[in-house]
Coordinates of C-alpha atoms in Angstrom, one line a residue:
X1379 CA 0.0 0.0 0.0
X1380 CA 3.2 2.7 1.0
X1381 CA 5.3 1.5 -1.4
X1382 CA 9.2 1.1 -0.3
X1383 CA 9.0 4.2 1.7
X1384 CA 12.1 3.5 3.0
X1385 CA 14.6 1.9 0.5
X1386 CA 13.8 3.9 -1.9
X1387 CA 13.8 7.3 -0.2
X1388 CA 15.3 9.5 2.3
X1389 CA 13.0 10.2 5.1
X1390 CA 12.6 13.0 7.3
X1391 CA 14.4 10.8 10.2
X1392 CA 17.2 9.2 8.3
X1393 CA 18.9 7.9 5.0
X1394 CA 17.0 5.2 3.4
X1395 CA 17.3 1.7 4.9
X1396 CA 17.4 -1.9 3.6
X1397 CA 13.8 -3.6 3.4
X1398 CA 14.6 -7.3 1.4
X1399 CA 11.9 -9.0 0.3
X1400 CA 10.5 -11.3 2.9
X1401 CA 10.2 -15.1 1.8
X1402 CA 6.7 -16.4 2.4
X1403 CA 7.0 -18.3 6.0
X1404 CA 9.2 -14.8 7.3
X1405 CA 6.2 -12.9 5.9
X1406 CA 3.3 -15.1 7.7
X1407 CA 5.1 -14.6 10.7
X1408 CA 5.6 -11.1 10.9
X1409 CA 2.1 -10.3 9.6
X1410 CA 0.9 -12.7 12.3
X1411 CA 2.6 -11.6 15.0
X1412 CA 1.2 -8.0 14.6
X1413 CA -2.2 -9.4 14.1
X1414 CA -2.8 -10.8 17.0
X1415 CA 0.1 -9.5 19.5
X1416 CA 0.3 -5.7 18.7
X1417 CA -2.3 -4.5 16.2
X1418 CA -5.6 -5.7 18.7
X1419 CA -4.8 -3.6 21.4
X1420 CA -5.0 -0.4 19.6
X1421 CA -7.7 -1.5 16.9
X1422 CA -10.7 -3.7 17.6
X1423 CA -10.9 -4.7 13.7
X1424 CA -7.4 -6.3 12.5
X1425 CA -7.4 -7.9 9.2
X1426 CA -5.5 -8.3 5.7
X1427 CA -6.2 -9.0 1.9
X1428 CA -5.8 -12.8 0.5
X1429 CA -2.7 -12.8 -0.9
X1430 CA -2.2 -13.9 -4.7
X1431 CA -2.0 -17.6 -5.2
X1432 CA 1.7 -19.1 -5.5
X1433 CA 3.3 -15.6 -4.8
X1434 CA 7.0 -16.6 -3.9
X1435 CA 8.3 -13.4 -2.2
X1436 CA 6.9 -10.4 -0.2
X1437 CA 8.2 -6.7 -0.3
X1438 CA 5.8 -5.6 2.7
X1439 CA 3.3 -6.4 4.8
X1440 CA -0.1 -4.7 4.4
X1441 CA -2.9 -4.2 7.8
X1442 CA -5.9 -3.1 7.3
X1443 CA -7.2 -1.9 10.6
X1444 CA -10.5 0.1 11.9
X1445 CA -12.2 1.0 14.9
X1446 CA -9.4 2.5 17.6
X1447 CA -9.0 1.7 21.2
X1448 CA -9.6 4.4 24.2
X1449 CA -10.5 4.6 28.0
X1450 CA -12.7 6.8 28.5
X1451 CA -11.7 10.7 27.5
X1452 CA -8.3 9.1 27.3
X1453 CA -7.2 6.9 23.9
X1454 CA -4.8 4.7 24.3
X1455 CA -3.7 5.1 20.8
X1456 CA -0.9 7.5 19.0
X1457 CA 1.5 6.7 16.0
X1458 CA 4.9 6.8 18.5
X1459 CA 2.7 3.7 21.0
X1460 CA 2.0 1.9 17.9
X1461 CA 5.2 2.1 16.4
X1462 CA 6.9 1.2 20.0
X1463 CA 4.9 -1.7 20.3
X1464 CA 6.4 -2.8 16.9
X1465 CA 9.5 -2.0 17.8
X1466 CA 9.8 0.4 15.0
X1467 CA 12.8 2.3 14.5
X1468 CA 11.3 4.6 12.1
X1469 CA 7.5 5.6 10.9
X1470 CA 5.8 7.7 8.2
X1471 CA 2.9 9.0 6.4
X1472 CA 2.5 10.2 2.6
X1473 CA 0.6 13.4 2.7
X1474 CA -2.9 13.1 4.5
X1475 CA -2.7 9.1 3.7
X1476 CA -4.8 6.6 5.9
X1477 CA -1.6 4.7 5.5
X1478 CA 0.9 4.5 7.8
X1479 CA 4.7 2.8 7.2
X1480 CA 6.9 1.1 10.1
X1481 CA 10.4 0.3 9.5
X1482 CA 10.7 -3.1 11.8
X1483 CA 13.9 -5.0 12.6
X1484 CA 13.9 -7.9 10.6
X1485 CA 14.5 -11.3 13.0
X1486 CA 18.4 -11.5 12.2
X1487 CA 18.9 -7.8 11.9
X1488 CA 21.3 -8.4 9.3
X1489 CA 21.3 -8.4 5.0
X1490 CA 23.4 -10.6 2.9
X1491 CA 25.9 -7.8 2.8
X1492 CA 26.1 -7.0 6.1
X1493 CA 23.6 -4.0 6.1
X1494 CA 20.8 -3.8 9.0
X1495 CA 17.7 -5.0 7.4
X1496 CA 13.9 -4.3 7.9
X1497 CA 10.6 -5.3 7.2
X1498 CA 8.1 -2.6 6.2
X1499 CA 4.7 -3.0 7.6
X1500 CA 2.1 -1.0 6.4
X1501 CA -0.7 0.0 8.3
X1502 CA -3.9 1.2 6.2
X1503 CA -6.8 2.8 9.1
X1504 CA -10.1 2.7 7.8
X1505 CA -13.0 5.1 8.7
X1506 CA -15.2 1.7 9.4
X1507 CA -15.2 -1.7 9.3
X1508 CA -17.8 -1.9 6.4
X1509 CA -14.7 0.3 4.5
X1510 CA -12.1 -2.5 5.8
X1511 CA -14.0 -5.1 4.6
X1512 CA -14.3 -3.6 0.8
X1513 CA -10.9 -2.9 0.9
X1514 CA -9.6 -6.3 2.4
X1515 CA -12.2 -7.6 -0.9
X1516 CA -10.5 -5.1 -3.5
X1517 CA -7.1 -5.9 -2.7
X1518 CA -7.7 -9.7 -2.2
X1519 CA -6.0 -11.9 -4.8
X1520 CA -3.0 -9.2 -6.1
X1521 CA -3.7 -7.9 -9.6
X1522 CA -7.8 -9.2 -9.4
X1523 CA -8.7 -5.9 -9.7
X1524 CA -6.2 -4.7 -12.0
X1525 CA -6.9 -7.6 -14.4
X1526 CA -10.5 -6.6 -14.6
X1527 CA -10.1 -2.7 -15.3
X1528 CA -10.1 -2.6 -19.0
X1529 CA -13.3 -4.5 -19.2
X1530 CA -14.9 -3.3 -16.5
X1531 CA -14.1 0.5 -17.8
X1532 CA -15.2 -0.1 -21.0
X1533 CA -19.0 -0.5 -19.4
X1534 CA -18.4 2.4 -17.6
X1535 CA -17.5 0.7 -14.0
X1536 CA -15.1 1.3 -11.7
X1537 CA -14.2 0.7 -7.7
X1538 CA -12.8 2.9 -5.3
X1539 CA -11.8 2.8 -1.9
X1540 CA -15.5 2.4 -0.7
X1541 CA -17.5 1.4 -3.4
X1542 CA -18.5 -0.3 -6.8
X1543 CA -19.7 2.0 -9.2
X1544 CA -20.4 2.9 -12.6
X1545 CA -20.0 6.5 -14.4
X1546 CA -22.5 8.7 -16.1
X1547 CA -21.5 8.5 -20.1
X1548 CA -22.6 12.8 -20.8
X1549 CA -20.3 13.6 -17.5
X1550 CA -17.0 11.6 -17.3
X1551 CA -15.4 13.3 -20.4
X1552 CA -15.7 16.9 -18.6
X1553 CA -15.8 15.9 -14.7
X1554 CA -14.9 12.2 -14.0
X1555 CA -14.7 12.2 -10.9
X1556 CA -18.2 14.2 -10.5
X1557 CA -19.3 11.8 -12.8
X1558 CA -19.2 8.2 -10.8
X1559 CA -22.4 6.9 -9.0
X1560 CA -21.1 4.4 -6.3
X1561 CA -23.6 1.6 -6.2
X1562 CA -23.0 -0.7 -3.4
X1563 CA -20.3 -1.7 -1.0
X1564 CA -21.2 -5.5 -0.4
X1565 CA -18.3 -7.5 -2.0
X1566 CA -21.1 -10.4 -2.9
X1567 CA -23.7 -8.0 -4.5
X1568 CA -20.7 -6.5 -6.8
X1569 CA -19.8 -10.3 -7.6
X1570 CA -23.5 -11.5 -8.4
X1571 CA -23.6 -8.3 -10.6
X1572 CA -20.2 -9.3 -12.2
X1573 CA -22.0 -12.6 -13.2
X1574 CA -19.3 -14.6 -10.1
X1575 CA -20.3 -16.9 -7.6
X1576 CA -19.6 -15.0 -4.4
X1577 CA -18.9 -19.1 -2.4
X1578 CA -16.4 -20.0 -5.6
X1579 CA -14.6 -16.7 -4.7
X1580 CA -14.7 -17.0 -1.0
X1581 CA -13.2 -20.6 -1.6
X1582 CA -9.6 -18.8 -2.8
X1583 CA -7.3 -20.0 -5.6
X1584 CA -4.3 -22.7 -5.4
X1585 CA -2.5 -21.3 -8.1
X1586 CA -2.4 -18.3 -11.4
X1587 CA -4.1 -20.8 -13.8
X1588 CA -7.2 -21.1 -11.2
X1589 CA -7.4 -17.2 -10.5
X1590 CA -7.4 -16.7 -14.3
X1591 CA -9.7 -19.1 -14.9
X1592 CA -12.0 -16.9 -12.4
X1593 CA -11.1 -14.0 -13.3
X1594 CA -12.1 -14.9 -16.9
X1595 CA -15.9 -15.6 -16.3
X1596 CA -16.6 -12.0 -15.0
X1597 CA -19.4 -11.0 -17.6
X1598 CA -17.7 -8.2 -19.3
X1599 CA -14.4 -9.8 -19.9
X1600 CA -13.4 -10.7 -23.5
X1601 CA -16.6 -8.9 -24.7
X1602 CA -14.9 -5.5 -25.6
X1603 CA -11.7 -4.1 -24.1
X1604 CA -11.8 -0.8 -23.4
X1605 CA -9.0 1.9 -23.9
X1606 CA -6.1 1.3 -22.0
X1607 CA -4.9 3.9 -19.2
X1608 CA -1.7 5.4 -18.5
X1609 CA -1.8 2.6 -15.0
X1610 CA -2.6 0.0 -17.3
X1611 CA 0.3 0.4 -19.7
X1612 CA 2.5 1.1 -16.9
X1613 CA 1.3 -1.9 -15.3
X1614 CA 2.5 -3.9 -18.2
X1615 CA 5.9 -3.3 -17.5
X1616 CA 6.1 -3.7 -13.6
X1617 CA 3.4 -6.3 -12.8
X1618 CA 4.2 -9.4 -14.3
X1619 CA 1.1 -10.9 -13.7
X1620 CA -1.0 -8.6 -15.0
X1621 CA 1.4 -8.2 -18.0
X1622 CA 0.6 -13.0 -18.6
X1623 CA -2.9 -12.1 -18.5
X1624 CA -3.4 -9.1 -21.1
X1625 CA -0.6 -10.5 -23.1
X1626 CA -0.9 -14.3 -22.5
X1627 CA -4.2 -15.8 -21.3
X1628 CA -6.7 -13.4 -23.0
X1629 CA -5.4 -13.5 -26.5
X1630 CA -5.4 -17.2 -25.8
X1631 CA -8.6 -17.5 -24.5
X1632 CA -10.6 -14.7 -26.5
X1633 CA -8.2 -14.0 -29.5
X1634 CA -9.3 -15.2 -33.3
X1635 CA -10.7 -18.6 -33.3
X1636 CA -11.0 -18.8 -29.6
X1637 CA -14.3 -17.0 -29.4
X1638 CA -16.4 -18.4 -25.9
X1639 CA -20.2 -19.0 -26.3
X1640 CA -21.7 -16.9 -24.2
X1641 CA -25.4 -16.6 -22.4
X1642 CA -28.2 -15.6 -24.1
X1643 CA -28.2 -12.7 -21.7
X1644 CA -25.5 -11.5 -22.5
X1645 CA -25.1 -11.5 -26.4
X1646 CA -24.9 -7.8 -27.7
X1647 CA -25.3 -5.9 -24.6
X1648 CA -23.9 -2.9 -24.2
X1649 CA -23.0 -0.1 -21.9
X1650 CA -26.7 1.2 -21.5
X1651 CA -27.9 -1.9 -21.1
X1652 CA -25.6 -2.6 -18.4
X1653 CA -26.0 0.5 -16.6
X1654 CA -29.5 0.0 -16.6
X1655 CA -29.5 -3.4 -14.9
X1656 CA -27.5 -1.6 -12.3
X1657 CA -29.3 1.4 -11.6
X1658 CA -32.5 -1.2 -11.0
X1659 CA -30.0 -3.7 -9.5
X1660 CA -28.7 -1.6 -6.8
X1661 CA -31.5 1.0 -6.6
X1662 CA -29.4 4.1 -7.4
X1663 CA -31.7 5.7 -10.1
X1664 CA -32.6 8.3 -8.1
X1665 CA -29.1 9.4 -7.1
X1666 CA -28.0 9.0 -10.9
X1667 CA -30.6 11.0 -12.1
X1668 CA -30.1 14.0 -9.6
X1669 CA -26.8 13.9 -10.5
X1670 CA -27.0 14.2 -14.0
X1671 CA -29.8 16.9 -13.8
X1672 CA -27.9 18.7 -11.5
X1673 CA -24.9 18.4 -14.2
X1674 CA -27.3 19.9 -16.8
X1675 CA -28.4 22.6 -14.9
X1676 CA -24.7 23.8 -14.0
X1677 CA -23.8 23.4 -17.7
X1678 CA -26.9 25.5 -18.6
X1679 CA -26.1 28.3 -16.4
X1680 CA -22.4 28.2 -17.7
X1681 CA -23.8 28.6 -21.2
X1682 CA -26.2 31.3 -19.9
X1683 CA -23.0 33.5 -19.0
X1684 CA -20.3 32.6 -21.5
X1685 CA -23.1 33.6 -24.0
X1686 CA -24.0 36.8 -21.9
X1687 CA -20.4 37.7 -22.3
X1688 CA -20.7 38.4 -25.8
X1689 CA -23.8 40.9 -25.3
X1690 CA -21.7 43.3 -22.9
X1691 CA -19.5 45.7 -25.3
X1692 CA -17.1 46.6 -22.6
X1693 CA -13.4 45.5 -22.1
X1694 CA -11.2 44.2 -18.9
X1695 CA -12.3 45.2 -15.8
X1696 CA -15.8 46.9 -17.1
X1697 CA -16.7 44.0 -18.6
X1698 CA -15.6 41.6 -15.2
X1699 CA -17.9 44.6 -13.3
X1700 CA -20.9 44.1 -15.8
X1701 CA -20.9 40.5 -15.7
X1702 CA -20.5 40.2 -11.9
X1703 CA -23.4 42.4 -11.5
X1704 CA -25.5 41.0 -13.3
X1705 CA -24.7 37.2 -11.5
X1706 CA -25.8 38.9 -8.5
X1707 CA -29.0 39.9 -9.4
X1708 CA -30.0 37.3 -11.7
X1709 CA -30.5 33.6 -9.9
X1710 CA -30.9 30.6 -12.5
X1711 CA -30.9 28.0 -10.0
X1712 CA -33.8 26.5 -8.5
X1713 CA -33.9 27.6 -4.7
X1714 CA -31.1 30.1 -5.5
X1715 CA -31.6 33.8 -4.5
X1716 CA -30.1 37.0 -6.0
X1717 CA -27.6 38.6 -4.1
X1718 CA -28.5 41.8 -4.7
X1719 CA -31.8 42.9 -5.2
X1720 CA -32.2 46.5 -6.5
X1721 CA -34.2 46.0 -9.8
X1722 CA -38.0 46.3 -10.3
X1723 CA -39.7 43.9 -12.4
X1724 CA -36.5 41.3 -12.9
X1725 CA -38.7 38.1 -14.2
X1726 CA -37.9 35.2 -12.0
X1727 CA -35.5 32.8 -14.3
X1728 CA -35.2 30.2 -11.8
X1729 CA -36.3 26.6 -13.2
X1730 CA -39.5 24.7 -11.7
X1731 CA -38.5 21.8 -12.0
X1732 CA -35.6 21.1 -13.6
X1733 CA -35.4 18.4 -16.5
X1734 CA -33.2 19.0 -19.3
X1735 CA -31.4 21.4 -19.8
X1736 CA -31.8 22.7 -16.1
X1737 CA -34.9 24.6 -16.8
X1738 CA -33.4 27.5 -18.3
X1739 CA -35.5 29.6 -21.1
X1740 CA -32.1 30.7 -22.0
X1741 CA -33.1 32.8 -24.9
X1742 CA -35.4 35.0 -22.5
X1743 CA -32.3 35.3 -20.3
X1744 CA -30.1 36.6 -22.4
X1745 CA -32.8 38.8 -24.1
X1746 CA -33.3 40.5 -20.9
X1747 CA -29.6 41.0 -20.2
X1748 CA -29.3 42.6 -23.7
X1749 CA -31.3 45.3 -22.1
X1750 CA -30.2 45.8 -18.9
X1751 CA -26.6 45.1 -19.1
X1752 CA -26.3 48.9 -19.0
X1753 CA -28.3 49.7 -15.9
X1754 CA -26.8 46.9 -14.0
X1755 CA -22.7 47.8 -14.2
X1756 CA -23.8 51.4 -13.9
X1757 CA -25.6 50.2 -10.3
X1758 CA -22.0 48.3 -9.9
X1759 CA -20.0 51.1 -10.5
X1760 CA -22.2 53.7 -8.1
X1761 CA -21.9 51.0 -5.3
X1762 CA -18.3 50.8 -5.7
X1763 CA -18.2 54.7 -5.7
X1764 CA -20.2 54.8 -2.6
X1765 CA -17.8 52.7 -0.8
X1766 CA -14.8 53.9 -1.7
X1767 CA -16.0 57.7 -0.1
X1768 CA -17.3 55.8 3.0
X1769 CA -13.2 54.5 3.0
X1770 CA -12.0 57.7 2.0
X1771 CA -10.7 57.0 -1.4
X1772 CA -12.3 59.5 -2.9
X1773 CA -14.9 58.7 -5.3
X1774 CA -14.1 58.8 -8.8
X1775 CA -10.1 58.4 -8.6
X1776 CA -9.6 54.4 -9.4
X1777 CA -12.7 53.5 -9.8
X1778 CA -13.2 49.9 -11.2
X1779 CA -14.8 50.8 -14.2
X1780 CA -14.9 54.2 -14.6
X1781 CA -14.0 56.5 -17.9
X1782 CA -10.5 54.3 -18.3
X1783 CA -12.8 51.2 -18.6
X1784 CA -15.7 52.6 -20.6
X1785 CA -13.8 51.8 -23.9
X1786 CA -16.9 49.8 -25.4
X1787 CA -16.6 46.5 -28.1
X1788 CA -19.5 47.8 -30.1
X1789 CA -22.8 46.6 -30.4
X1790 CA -25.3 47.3 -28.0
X1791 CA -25.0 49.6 -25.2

């Protein structure tokens, strides 16, 4: 989860130090030891994610903890206990990461050429144990997850740290982050979904051939791979096997002349189809929908005031003075209110009820601001006056928008 935090880098406390991979028994013991002699007493939730079948050497070890110990008004827990009860000789934290790395003594203290070595143990703190268990499910099984991006992206579904969820199609290009629903958090509704049987999953893998096997049967694999990301292709090169299956197994499996019959179901669907069966699935229409006429409304307002810009024949400042006026005065969101409200008969703007679009009669908007652009920066420009006497700065000397700024585009005005 940190990363080698501490071979790779110095740290605020001291050069980098050695961290050898751990063979698998030194690894089990380690991870062991903290999960029932040290972790427990700070955390009431210790756990970890299923390792990948036949993995032969360990660079860390990875916690996944939640739910801290206290007496009382008094917590028994800081970073500096924890890290003594390790017997840490070093800690640290990346940023505002839930993540925190221990440099721990390895057992015989020393590496092959002579220099102290250390285990790094990772300790991951999650907000709940609901969080814990989706991440212990995430992370379960090495590159699972990894494996399943491309396909699972090209339907338009992703995880995060909390959640399984699929992005809205009209939003992602602009806003992708805005533009993912989460859907659920239980590790056996997002396999059902996935077409997986939760118990076959649960059961673990022996060996690669088994987890590919698996991984293959998730119902948008070897349909249609999506684009590859910038993680992907880097992937390629430093996760070997993620690198077998996209170069080995699925060309294999799914290349020309290895086409697999598929469910009835599941011939020609695509990414609407999908979503819909989530939405209904997972009962998440109602968020989706508020969330993408919440989208349209922001984009109609946008297009509301890059259009207004053109009406207003002013330069610089006079223009920035115009246009902020007249944002104050004019709402066009529903339940929004003007700012300022000094004009008689302004027609109310505001949507009813959304839809598409927002709501916006955007023509009668602009129509009216056509109009009244005038009115409105010479309001601005008075109230700026005003304000600057009741400073004493005078009242016409550096005014925003005064004779400097009148200098006009041409047009109306």
């Amino acid at each position: 989860m940190g990363g080698k935090v501490f071979a790779s880098t110095r740290t605020a406390n001291g050069p980098p130090l050695a961290t050898p991979r751990m063979t698998p028994a030194t690894y089990t013991r380690v991870r062991d030891h903290l999960a029932t002699a040290v972790l427990p007493t700070f955390y009431t939730t210790v756990a970890w994610a299923r390792e990948a079948p036949g993995k032969a050497s360990y660079g860390d070890v990875d916690m996944l903890v939640s739910g801290r110990r206290g007496r009382g008004l008094e917590p028994t827990f800081s970073i500096s206990s924890l890290a003594q009860a390790m017997g840490a000789v070093r800690w640290t934290r990346l940023g505002n990461s839930a993540t925190v790395s221990f440099a721990v003594p390895a057992d015989d203290h020393q590496h092959e050429d002579e220099e102290i070595a250390y285990h790094q143990v990772d300790v991951h703190e999650c907000a709940t144990s609901g969080d814990l268990r989706w991440l212990q499910f995430t992370h379960a099984d090495g590159d699972l997850w990894s494996m399943w991006g491309p396909a699972l992206r090209a339907f338009g579904f992703s995880i995060d740290e909390r959640a399984f969820g699929v992005r809205i199609a009209a939003i992602e290009g602009a806003a992708k982050r805005y533009a993912w629903i989460a859907l659920t958090s239980d590790p056996h509704a997002t396999l059902a979904f996935l077409g997986l049987d939760p118990a076959r999953y649960e059961a673990g893998f022996r060996s690669e051939a088994e987890l590919f096997a698996f991984a293959a049967e998730m119902r948008f694999v070897g349909r249609r791979r999506g684009d590859d990301s910038r993680g992907d292709r880097h992937k390629l090169w430093t996760r070997p096997t993620f690198r077998r299956w996209m170069e080995e197994y699925l060309p294999a499996r799914f290349g020309p002349g290895q086409e697999q019959a598929r469910d009835a179901w599941d011939q020609g669907e695509t990414r609407a189809d999908a979503l819909e069966e989530a939405l209904d699935r997972f009962g998440q229409r109602a968020a989706y929908d508020a969330r993408l006429a919440e989208w349209r409304a922001a984009c109609a307002v946008e297009s509301v005031w890059l259009r207004a810009q053109q009406l207003i024949p002013l330069h610089g400042p006079a223009a920035g003075l115009a246009l902020r006026g007249l944002k104050k005065r004019i709402p066009l969101r529903a339940g929004q209110e003007p700012d300022v409200v000094d004009l008689v008969d302004l027609p109310d703007f505001r949507p009813c009820g959304g839809g598409d679009g927002g709501g916006i009669d955007e023509e009668a908007v602009l129509a009216w601001i056509g109009g009244n652009w005038k009115d409105v920066w010479c309001r601005e420009k008075e109230r700026i006056r005003l304000e600057q006497i009741e400073r004493g700065g005078g009242g016409e000397k550096g005014l925003v928008g005064g004779r400097e700024g009148e200098e006009q585009r041409g047009g109306n005005g």
